[in-house]
Coordinates of N, CA and C in Angstrom, one line a residue:
M1439 N 24.7 25.8 -6.7 CA 25.8 26.6 -6.2 C 26.8 25.7 -5.6
N1440 N 28.1 25.9 -6.0 CA 29.2 25.2 -5.4 C 29.9 26.1 -4.4
M1441 N 30.2 25.5 -3.2 CA 30.9 26.2 -2.2 C 32.0 25.4 -1.7
P1442 N 33.1 26.0 -1.3 CA 34.3 25.2 -0.8 C 33.8 24.3 0.4
G1443 N 34.3 23.1 0.4 CA 34.0 22.2 1.5 C 32.7 21.4 1.3
T1444 N 32.0 21.6 0.2 CA 30.8 20.8 -0.1 C 31.0 19.8 -1.2
L1445 N 30.2 18.7 -1.1 CA 30.3 17.7 -2.2 C 28.9 17.5 -2.7
R1446 N 28.8 17.6 -4.0 CA 27.5 17.5 -4.7 C 27.4 16.0 -5.2
L1447 N 26.4 15.3 -4.6 CA 26.3 13.9 -4.9 C 25.3 13.6 -6.0
S1448 N 24.4 14.4 -6.3 CA 23.4 14.2 -7.3 C 22.9 15.5 -7.8
H1449 N 22.6 15.6 -9.1 CA 21.9 16.8 -9.6 C 20.4 16.7 -9.4
E1450 N 19.9 15.6 -9.0 CA 18.5 15.5 -8.7 C 18.2 15.8 -7.2
A1451 N 17.1 16.4 -7.0 CA 16.8 16.8 -5.6 C 16.5 15.5 -4.7
N1452 N 15.9 14.5 -5.3 CA 15.6 13.3 -4.5 C 15.6 12.1 -5.5
P1453 N 16.8 11.6 -5.8 CA 16.9 10.6 -6.8 C 16.3 9.2 -6.5
Y1454 N 16.0 8.9 -5.2 CA 15.5 7.6 -4.8 C 14.1 7.8 -4.1
A1455 N 13.3 6.9 -4.3 CA 12.0 6.8 -3.7 C 11.9 5.6 -2.8
K1456 N 11.6 5.8 -1.5 CA 11.6 4.7 -0.5 C 10.4 3.8 -0.9
E1457 N 10.6 2.5 -0.9 CA 9.5 1.5 -1.2 C 8.6 1.5 0.0
P1458 N 7.3 1.7 -0.2 CA 6.4 1.8 0.9 C 6.1 0.5 1.7
T1459 N 6.5 -0.6 1.0 CA 6.3 -1.9 1.7 C 7.6 -2.4 2.5
N1460 N 8.6 -1.5 2.6 CA 9.8 -1.9 3.4 C 9.4 -2.4 4.8
P1461 N 10.1 -3.3 5.4 CA 11.3 -4.0 4.8 C 10.8 -5.1 3.8
L1462 N 11.6 -5.3 2.8 CA 11.2 -6.3 1.8 C 11.6 -7.7 2.2
L1463 N 12.7 -7.8 3.0 CA 13.2 -9.1 3.5 C 13.5 -8.9 5.0
A1464 N 12.7 -9.4 5.9 CA 12.8 -9.2 7.3 C 13.4 -10.4 8.1
P1465 N 13.8 -10.1 9.3 CA 14.3 -11.3 10.1 C 13.1 -12.3 10.3
G1466 N 13.5 -13.6 10.5 CA 12.6 -14.6 10.7 C 11.9 -14.7 12.1
T1467 N 11.2 -15.7 12.3 CA 10.5 -15.9 13.6 C 11.5 -16.3 14.7
A1468 N 11.1 -16.1 16.0 CA 11.9 -16.4 17.1 C 12.4 -17.8 17.1
G1469 N 13.7 -18.0 17.3 CA 14.3 -19.3 17.3 C 14.8 -19.7 16.0
S1470 N 14.6 -18.9 14.9 CA 15.1 -19.3 13.6 C 16.5 -18.8 13.4
W1471 N 17.1 -19.3 12.3 CA 18.5 -19.0 12.0 C 18.7 -17.5 11.7
D1472 N 17.7 -16.7 11.4 CA 17.8 -15.3 11.1 C 16.8 -14.5 11.9
D1473 N 16.6 -14.9 13.2 CA 15.6 -14.2 14.0 C 16.0 -12.8 14.5
T1474 N 17.3 -12.4 14.4 CA 17.7 -11.1 14.8 C 18.0 -10.1 13.7
A1475 N 18.6 -10.6 12.6 CA 18.9 -9.8 11.5 C 19.0 -10.5 10.2
V1476 N 18.8 -9.8 9.1 CA 19.0 -10.4 7.8 C 19.5 -9.3 6.9
T1477 N 20.6 -9.6 6.2 CA 21.2 -8.6 5.3 C 21.5 -9.3 3.9
A1478 N 21.4 -8.5 2.9 CA 21.5 -9.1 1.5 C 21.8 -8.1 0.5
L1479 N 22.4 -8.6 -0.6 CA 22.6 -7.8 -1.8 C 22.1 -8.6 -3.0
A1480 N 21.0 -8.2 -3.6 CA 20.4 -8.9 -4.7 C 21.1 -8.8 -6.0
R1481 N 20.9 -9.8 -6.9 CA 21.4 -9.8 -8.2 C 20.3 -10.3 -9.2
R1482 N 20.5 -10.0 -10.4 CA 19.5 -10.6 -11.5 C 19.7 -12.1 -11.5
R1483 N 18.6 -12.8 -11.6 CA 18.6 -14.2 -11.7 C 18.5 -14.6 -13.2
D1484 N 19.2 -15.7 -13.5 CA 19.2 -16.2 -14.9 C 17.7 -16.6 -15.2
G1485 N 17.2 -16.1 -16.3 CA 15.8 -16.4 -16.7 C 14.8 -15.4 -16.2
G1486 N 15.3 -14.3 -15.5 CA 14.4 -13.3 -15.0 C 14.2 -13.3 -13.5
G1487 N 13.9 -12.2 -13.0 CA 13.7 -12.0 -11.5 C 15.0 -11.7 -10.8
Y1488 N 15.0 -11.9 -9.5 CA 16.1 -11.6 -8.7 C 16.4 -12.7 -7.7
E1489 N 17.6 -12.8 -7.2 CA 17.9 -13.8 -6.2 C 19.0 -13.2 -5.3
V1490 N 19.1 -13.8 -4.1 CA 20.1 -13.3 -3.1 C 20.5 -14.4 -2.2
I1491 N 21.8 -14.4 -1.9 CA 22.3 -15.2 -0.8 C 22.3 -14.2 0.4
C1492 N 21.5 -14.4 1.4 CA 21.4 -13.5 2.5 C 22.1 -14.0 3.7
R1493 N 22.6 -13.1 4.6 CA 23.1 -13.5 5.9 C 22.1 -13.3 6.9
G1494 N 21.9 -14.3 7.7 CA 21.0 -14.2 8.9 C 21.8 -14.3 10.1
R1495 N 21.3 -13.6 11.2 CA 21.9 -13.8 12.5 C 20.9 -14.1 13.5
D1496 N 21.2 -15.1 14.4 CA 20.2 -15.5 15.4 C 20.5 -14.7 16.7
S1497 N 19.7 -15.0 17.7 CA 19.7 -14.3 19.0 C 21.0 -14.5 19.8
V1498 N 21.8 -15.5 19.4 CA 23.1 -15.7 20.2 C 24.3 -15.3 19.3
L1499 N 24.0 -14.5 18.2 CA 24.9 -13.9 17.3 C 25.6 -14.9 16.3
N1500 N 25.1 -16.1 16.2 CA 25.5 -17.0 15.1 C 25.0 -16.6 13.8
R1501 N 25.9 -16.6 12.8 CA 25.5 -16.2 11.4 C 25.4 -17.4 10.5
A1502 N 24.5 -17.3 9.6 CA 24.3 -18.4 8.6 C 23.9 -17.7 7.3
L1503 N 24.0 -18.5 6.2 CA 23.6 -18.0 4.9 C 22.4 -18.7 4.3
G1504 N 21.5 -17.9 3.8 CA 20.2 -18.5 3.2 C 20.0 -17.9 1.8
Y1505 N 18.9 -18.3 1.2 CA 18.6 -17.9 -0.2 C 17.2 -17.4 -0.2
A1506 N 17.0 -16.3 -1.0 CA 15.7 -15.8 -1.2 C 15.6 -15.4 -2.7
D1507 N 14.4 -15.4 -3.2 CA 14.2 -14.9 -4.6 C 12.9 -14.1 -4.8
S1508 N 12.9 -13.4 -5.9 CA 11.8 -12.5 -6.2 C 11.6 -12.3 -7.7
S1509 N 10.3 -12.3 -8.1 CA 10.1 -12.1 -9.5 C 10.2 -10.6 -9.9
D1510 N 9.9 -9.7 -8.9 CA 9.8 -8.3 -9.2 C 10.8 -7.4 -8.4
G1511 N 11.5 -8.0 -7.5 CA 12.4 -7.2 -6.7 C 11.7 -6.6 -5.5
I1512 N 10.4 -6.8 -5.3 CA 9.7 -6.2 -4.2 C 9.2 -7.3 -3.3
A1513 N 8.5 -8.3 -3.8 CA 8.0 -9.4 -3.0 C 9.0 -10.5 -3.0
W1514 N 9.6 -10.8 -1.8 CA 10.7 -11.8 -1.7 C 10.2 -13.0 -0.9
A1515 N 10.7 -14.2 -1.3 CA 10.4 -15.4 -0.6 C 11.7 -16.1 -0.2
K1516 N 11.8 -16.4 1.1 CA 13.0 -17.2 1.6 C 12.8 -18.7 1.2
Y1517 N 13.9 -19.3 0.9 CA 13.9 -20.8 0.6 C 13.6 -21.5 1.9
A1518 N 12.7 -22.5 1.8 CA 12.2 -23.3 3.0 C 13.4 -24.1 3.6
G1519 N 14.4 -24.4 2.8 CA 15.5 -25.2 3.3 C 16.6 -24.4 3.9
N1520 N 16.4 -23.1 4.1 CA 17.5 -22.3 4.8 C 17.8 -22.8 6.2
P1521 N 19.0 -22.6 6.7 CA 20.1 -22.0 6.1 C 20.8 -23.0 5.1
L1522 N 21.5 -22.4 4.1 CA 22.2 -23.2 3.1 C 23.6 -23.5 3.6
I1523 N 24.3 -22.5 4.2 CA 25.6 -22.6 4.7 C 25.7 -22.1 6.1
Q1524 N 26.2 -22.8 7.0 CA 26.3 -22.3 8.4 C 27.7 -22.7 8.9
G1525 N 28.0 -22.2 10.1 CA 29.3 -22.5 10.8 C 29.5 -24.0 10.9
S1526 N 30.8 -24.5 10.7 CA 31.1 -25.9 10.7 C 31.4 -26.4 12.1
G1527 N 31.5 -25.4 13.1 CA 31.9 -25.8 14.4 C 33.5 -25.8 14.6
Q1528 N 34.2 -25.5 13.5 CA 35.6 -25.4 13.6 C 36.0 -24.0 14.1
P1529 N 37.2 -23.8 14.7 CA 37.5 -22.5 15.3 C 37.4 -21.3 14.3
W1530 N 37.7 -21.6 13.0 CA 37.7 -20.5 12.0 C 36.3 -19.9 11.7
D1531 N 35.2 -20.7 12.0 CA 33.9 -20.2 11.7 C 32.9 -20.6 12.8
I1532 N 33.4 -20.6 14.0 CA 32.6 -21.0 15.2 C 31.4 -20.1 15.5
M1533 N 31.5 -18.8 15.0 CA 30.4 -17.9 15.2 C 29.5 -17.8 13.9
G1534 N 29.8 -18.7 13.0 CA 29.0 -18.7 11.7 C 29.7 -18.1 10.5
V1535 N 28.9 -17.8 9.5 CA 29.5 -17.4 8.2 C 28.7 -16.1 7.7
G1536 N 29.4 -15.4 6.8 CA 28.8 -14.2 6.3 C 29.0 -14.1 4.8
T1537 N 28.3 -13.1 4.2 CA 28.1 -13.0 2.8 C 29.3 -12.4 2.1
S1538 N 29.4 -12.7 0.8 CA 30.3 -12.0 -0.1 C 29.8 -12.3 -1.5
P1539 N 30.4 -11.9 -2.6 CA 29.9 -12.1 -3.9 C 29.9 -13.6 -4.2
C1540 N 28.9 -14.1 -5.0 CA 28.8 -15.4 -5.5 C 29.0 -15.3 -7.0
L1541 N 30.0 -16.1 -7.5 CA 30.3 -16.0 -8.9 C 29.8 -17.3 -9.6
K1542 N 29.4 -17.1 -10.9 CA 29.0 -18.3 -11.7 C 29.9 -18.5 -12.8
E1543 N 30.5 -19.7 -12.9 CA 31.3 -20.1 -14.0 C 30.7 -21.3 -14.6
R1544 N 30.2 -21.2 -15.8 CA 29.5 -22.2 -16.5 C 28.3 -22.7 -15.7
D1545 N 28.3 -23.9 -15.2 CA 27.2 -24.5 -14.4 C 27.5 -24.5 -12.9
T1546 N 28.6 -23.9 -12.5 CA 29.1 -23.9 -11.1 C 29.0 -22.6 -10.5
R1547 N 28.5 -22.5 -9.3 CA 28.5 -21.2 -8.5 C 29.7 -21.4 -7.5
R1548 N 30.5 -20.4 -7.4 CA 31.7 -20.4 -6.6 C 31.4 -19.2 -5.5
Y1549 N 31.6 -19.6 -4.3 CA 31.3 -18.7 -3.2 C 32.4 -18.6 -2.2
W1550 N 33.0 -17.5 -2.1 CA 34.0 -17.2 -1.0 C 33.3 -16.4 0.1
F1551 N 33.2 -17.0 1.2 CA 32.4 -16.4 2.3 C 33.2 -16.2 3.5
S1552 N 32.7 -15.3 4.4 CA 33.4 -15.0 5.7 C 33.1 -16.1 6.7
G1553 N 34.1 -16.4 7.5 CA 33.9 -17.2 8.7 C 34.2 -16.3 9.9
Y1554 N 33.3 -16.4 10.9 CA 33.5 -15.6 12.1 C 34.1 -16.4 13.2
T1555 N 35.3 -15.9 13.7 CA 36.0 -16.6 14.9 C 35.5 -15.9 16.2
T1556 N 35.0 -14.7 16.1 CA 34.4 -14.0 17.2 C 33.3 -13.1 16.5
P1557 N 32.5 -12.4 17.3 CA 31.4 -11.6 16.6 C 32.0 -10.6 15.7
V1558 N 33.2 -10.2 15.8 CA 33.8 -9.2 14.8 C 35.0 -9.6 14.0
T1559 N 35.6 -10.8 14.4 CA 36.8 -11.2 13.7 C 36.4 -12.2 12.6
R1560 N 36.9 -11.9 11.3 CA 36.5 -12.8 10.2 C 37.7 -13.5 9.6
T1561 N 37.4 -14.6 9.0 CA 38.3 -15.4 8.2 C 37.7 -15.6 6.8
F1562 N 38.1 -16.6 6.0 CA 37.6 -16.7 4.7 C 37.4 -18.2 4.4
G1563 N 36.3 -18.6 3.8 CA 36.0 -19.9 3.4 C 35.5 -20.0 1.9
Y1564 N 35.3 -21.2 1.4 CA 35.0 -21.4 0.0 C 34.0 -22.6 -0.1
A1565 N 33.0 -22.5 -1.0 CA 32.1 -23.5 -1.3 C 31.7 -23.4 -2.7
T1566 N 31.2 -24.6 -3.3 CA 30.7 -24.6 -4.6 C 29.3 -25.2 -4.7
S1567 N 28.5 -24.9 -5.7 CA 27.2 -25.5 -5.9 C 26.8 -25.4 -7.4
T1568 N 26.1 -26.4 -7.8 CA 25.6 -26.4 -9.2 C 24.1 -26.0 -9.3
D1569 N 23.4 -25.8 -8.1 CA 22.0 -25.4 -8.1 C 21.6 -24.3 -7.1
M1570 N 22.6 -23.7 -6.5 CA 22.4 -22.6 -5.5 C 21.8 -23.1 -4.1
F1571 N 21.5 -24.4 -4.0 CA 20.8 -24.9 -2.8 C 21.7 -25.9 -2.1
D1572 N 22.4 -26.8 -2.8 CA 23.3 -27.8 -2.2 C 24.7 -27.3 -2.4
W1573 N 25.4 -27.0 -1.3 CA 26.8 -26.4 -1.3 C 27.7 -27.5 -0.8
T1574 N 28.9 -27.5 -1.4 CA 30.0 -28.4 -1.0 C 31.1 -27.4 -0.5
R1575 N 31.4 -27.5 0.8 CA 32.5 -26.6 1.3 C 33.8 -27.3 1.1
A1576 N 34.8 -26.4 1.0 CA 36.2 -26.9 1.0 C 36.4 -27.6 2.3
I1577 N 37.4 -28.5 2.4 CA 37.6 -29.2 3.6 C 38.0 -28.3 4.8
D1578 N 37.3 -28.6 5.9 CA 37.6 -27.8 7.1 C 38.6 -28.6 7.9
F1579 N 39.7 -27.9 8.3 CA 40.8 -28.5 9.1 C 40.6 -28.3 10.5

């Protein structure tokens, strides 16, 4: 039934089922780069499975980027070498860095990421990688 002022989002009564093992990717242990929060948006990995560049936040609100992967999209493993990208200490990213899409062009990953000048004010940075683990940032001024 359609009524004025309503919006029908789905024709299914319950189109999604909550995964019983949630959370799939949780904050790290106390004192780690992601001990307060972790956020992510997964993508299909070349060769199968899933991968994500995730943003972690520590207890003093610094943000950094890490990597996690999964063969099935349910059981995730964080890379032991995390964080991959963190604040440079320059004013434009003094509070750390945040996620955005990562694009692949041939053998190079291109990543435009947020830099935090305050807990809520963002700027923009750029880095490249050929393996998803070793990143080269554009020059910080």
